[in-house]
Coordinates of N, CA and C in Angstrom, one line a residue:
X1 N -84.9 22.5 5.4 CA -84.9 23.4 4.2 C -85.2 22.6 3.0
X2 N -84.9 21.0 2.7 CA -85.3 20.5 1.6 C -86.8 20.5 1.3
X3 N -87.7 20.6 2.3 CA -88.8 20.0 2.2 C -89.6 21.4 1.5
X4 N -89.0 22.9 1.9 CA -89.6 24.0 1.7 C -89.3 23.8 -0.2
X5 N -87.9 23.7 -0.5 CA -87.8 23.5 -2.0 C -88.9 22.1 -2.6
X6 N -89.0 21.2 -1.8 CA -90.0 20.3 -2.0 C -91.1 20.7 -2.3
X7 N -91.7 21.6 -1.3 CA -93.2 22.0 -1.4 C -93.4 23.2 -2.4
X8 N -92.6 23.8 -2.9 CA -92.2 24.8 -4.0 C -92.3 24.4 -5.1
X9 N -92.0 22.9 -5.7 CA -91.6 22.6 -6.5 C -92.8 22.0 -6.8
X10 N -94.2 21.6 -6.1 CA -94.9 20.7 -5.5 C -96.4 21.7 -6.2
X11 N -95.5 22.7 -5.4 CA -96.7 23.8 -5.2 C -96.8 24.5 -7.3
X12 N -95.5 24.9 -7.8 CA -95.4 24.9 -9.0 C -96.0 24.3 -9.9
X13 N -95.8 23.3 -9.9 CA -96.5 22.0 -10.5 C -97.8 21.9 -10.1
X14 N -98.3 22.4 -9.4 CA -100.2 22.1 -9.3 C -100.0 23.2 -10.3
X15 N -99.4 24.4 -10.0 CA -100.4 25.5 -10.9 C -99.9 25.3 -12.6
X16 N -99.2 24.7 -12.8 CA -98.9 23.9 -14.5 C -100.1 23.4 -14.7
X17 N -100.4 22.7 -13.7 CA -101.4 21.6 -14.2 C -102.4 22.3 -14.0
X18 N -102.8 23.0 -13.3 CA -104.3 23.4 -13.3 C -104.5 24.5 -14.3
X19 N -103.0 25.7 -15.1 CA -103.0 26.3 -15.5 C -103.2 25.3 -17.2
X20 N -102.9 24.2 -17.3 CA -102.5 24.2 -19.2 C -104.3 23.0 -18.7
X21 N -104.8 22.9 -17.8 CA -106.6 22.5 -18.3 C -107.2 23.4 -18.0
X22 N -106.8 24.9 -17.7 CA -107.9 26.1 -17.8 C -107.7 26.3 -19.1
X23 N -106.3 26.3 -19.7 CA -106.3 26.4 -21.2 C -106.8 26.1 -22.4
X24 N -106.6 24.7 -22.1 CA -107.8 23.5 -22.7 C -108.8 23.7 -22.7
X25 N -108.9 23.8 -21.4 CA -110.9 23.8 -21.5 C -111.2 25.4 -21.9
X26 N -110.7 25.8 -22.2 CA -110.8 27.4 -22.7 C -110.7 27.4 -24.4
X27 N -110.0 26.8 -24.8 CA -109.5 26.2 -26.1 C -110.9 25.4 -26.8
X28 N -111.6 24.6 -26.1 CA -112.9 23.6 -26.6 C -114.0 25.0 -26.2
X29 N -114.1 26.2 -25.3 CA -115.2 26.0 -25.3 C -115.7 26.2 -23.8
X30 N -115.0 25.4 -23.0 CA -116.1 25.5 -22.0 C -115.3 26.2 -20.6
X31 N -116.3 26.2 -20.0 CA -116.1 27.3 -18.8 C -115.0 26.6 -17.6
X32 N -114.3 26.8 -17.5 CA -113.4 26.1 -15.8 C -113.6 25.9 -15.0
X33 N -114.5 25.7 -14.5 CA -115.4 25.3 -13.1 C -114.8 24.4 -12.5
X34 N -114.4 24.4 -11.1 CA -113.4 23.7 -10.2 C -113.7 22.5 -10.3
X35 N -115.3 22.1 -10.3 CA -115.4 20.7 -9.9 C -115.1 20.1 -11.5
X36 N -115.2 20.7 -13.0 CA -114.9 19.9 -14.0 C -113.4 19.7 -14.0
X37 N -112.4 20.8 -13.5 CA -111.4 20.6 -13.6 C -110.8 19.3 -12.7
X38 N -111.2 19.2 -11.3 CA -110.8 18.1 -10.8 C -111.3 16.4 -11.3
X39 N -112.6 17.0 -11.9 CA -112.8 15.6 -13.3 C -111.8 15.0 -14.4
X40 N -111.8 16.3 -14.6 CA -110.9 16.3 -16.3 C -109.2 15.8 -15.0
X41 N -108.7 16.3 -14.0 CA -107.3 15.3 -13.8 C -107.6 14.3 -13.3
X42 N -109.2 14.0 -12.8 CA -109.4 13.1 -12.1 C -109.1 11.0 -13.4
X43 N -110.0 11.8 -14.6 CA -109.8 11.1 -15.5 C -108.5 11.1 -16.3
X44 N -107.9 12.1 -16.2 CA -106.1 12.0 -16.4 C -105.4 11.0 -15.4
X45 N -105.5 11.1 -14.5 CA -105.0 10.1 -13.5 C -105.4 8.7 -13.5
X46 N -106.5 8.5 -14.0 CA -106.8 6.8 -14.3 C -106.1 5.9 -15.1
X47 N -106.0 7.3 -16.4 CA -105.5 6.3 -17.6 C -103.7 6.0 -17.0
X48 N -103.6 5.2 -17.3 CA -102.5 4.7 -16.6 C -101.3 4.3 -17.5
X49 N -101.7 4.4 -19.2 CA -100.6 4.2 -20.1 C -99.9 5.9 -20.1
X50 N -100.2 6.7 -19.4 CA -99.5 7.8 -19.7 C -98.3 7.9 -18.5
X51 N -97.1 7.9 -19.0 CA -96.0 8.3 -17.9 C -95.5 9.6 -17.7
X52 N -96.2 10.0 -16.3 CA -95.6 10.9 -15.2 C -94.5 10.8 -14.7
X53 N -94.4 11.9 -14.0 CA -92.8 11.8 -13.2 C -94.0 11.8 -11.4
X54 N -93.3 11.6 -10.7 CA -93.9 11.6 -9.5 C -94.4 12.7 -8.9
X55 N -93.7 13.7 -9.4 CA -94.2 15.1 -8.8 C -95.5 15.7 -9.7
X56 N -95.5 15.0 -10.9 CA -96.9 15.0 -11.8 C -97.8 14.9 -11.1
X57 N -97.9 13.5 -11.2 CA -98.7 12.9 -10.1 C -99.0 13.7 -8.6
X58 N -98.1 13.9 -8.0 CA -98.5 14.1 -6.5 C -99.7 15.6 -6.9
X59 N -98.8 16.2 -7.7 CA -99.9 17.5 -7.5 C -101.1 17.5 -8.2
X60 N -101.2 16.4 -9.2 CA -102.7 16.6 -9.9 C -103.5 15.3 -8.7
X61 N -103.1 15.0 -8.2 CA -103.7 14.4 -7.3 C -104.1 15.3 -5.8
X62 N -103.0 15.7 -5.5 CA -103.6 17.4 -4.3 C -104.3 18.5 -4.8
X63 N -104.3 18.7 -6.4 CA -105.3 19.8 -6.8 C -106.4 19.1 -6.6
X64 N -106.9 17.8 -7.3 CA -108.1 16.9 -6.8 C -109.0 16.9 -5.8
X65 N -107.6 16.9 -4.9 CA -108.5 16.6 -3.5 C -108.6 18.4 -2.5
X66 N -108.2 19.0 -3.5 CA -108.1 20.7 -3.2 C -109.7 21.3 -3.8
X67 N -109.6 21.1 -5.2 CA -110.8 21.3 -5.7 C -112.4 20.6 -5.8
X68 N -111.9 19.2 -4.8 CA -113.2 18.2 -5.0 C -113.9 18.7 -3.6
X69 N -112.7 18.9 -3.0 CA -113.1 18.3 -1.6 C -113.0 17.0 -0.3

C-alpha cells in the first residue's frame, strides 16, 4: 500500500510540474508543445544550483522521458 501513496504523490507532482510550464509558456507567448516542454525541464534539471526535493526531481525527470520519448 505504500508504494500506491508513492506513486500518487509521484503522479501529482508530474502534473505541478507540467501544469505551472504550460503556464509559463502561456505567460511568454508561446504554444506548449510536448517536445518544448520536455526541453524547457530538460534544461531545469541541468542547472544544478537549484534545490529540489527528490520527488521534484523524479517526476520532472519521468515527464521527460514521458514526453521525449
Amino acid at each position: 500500500m505504500g508504494n500506491v501513496t508513492k506513486d500518487e504523490a509521484l503522479y501529482q507532482e508530474m502534473c505541478r510540474v507540467v501544469g505551472k510550464v504550460v503556464l509559463e509558456m502561456r505567460d511568454l507567448g508561446q504554444e506548449p508543445k510536448h517536445i518544448v516542454i520536455a526541453g524547457v525541464l530538460r534544461t531545469s534539471l541541468a542547472n544544478q544550483r537549484v534545490k529540489r526535493s527528490e520527488l521534484t526531481t523524479q517526476a520532472m525527470e519521468t515527464v521527460v522521458k514521458a514526453l521525449a520519448g
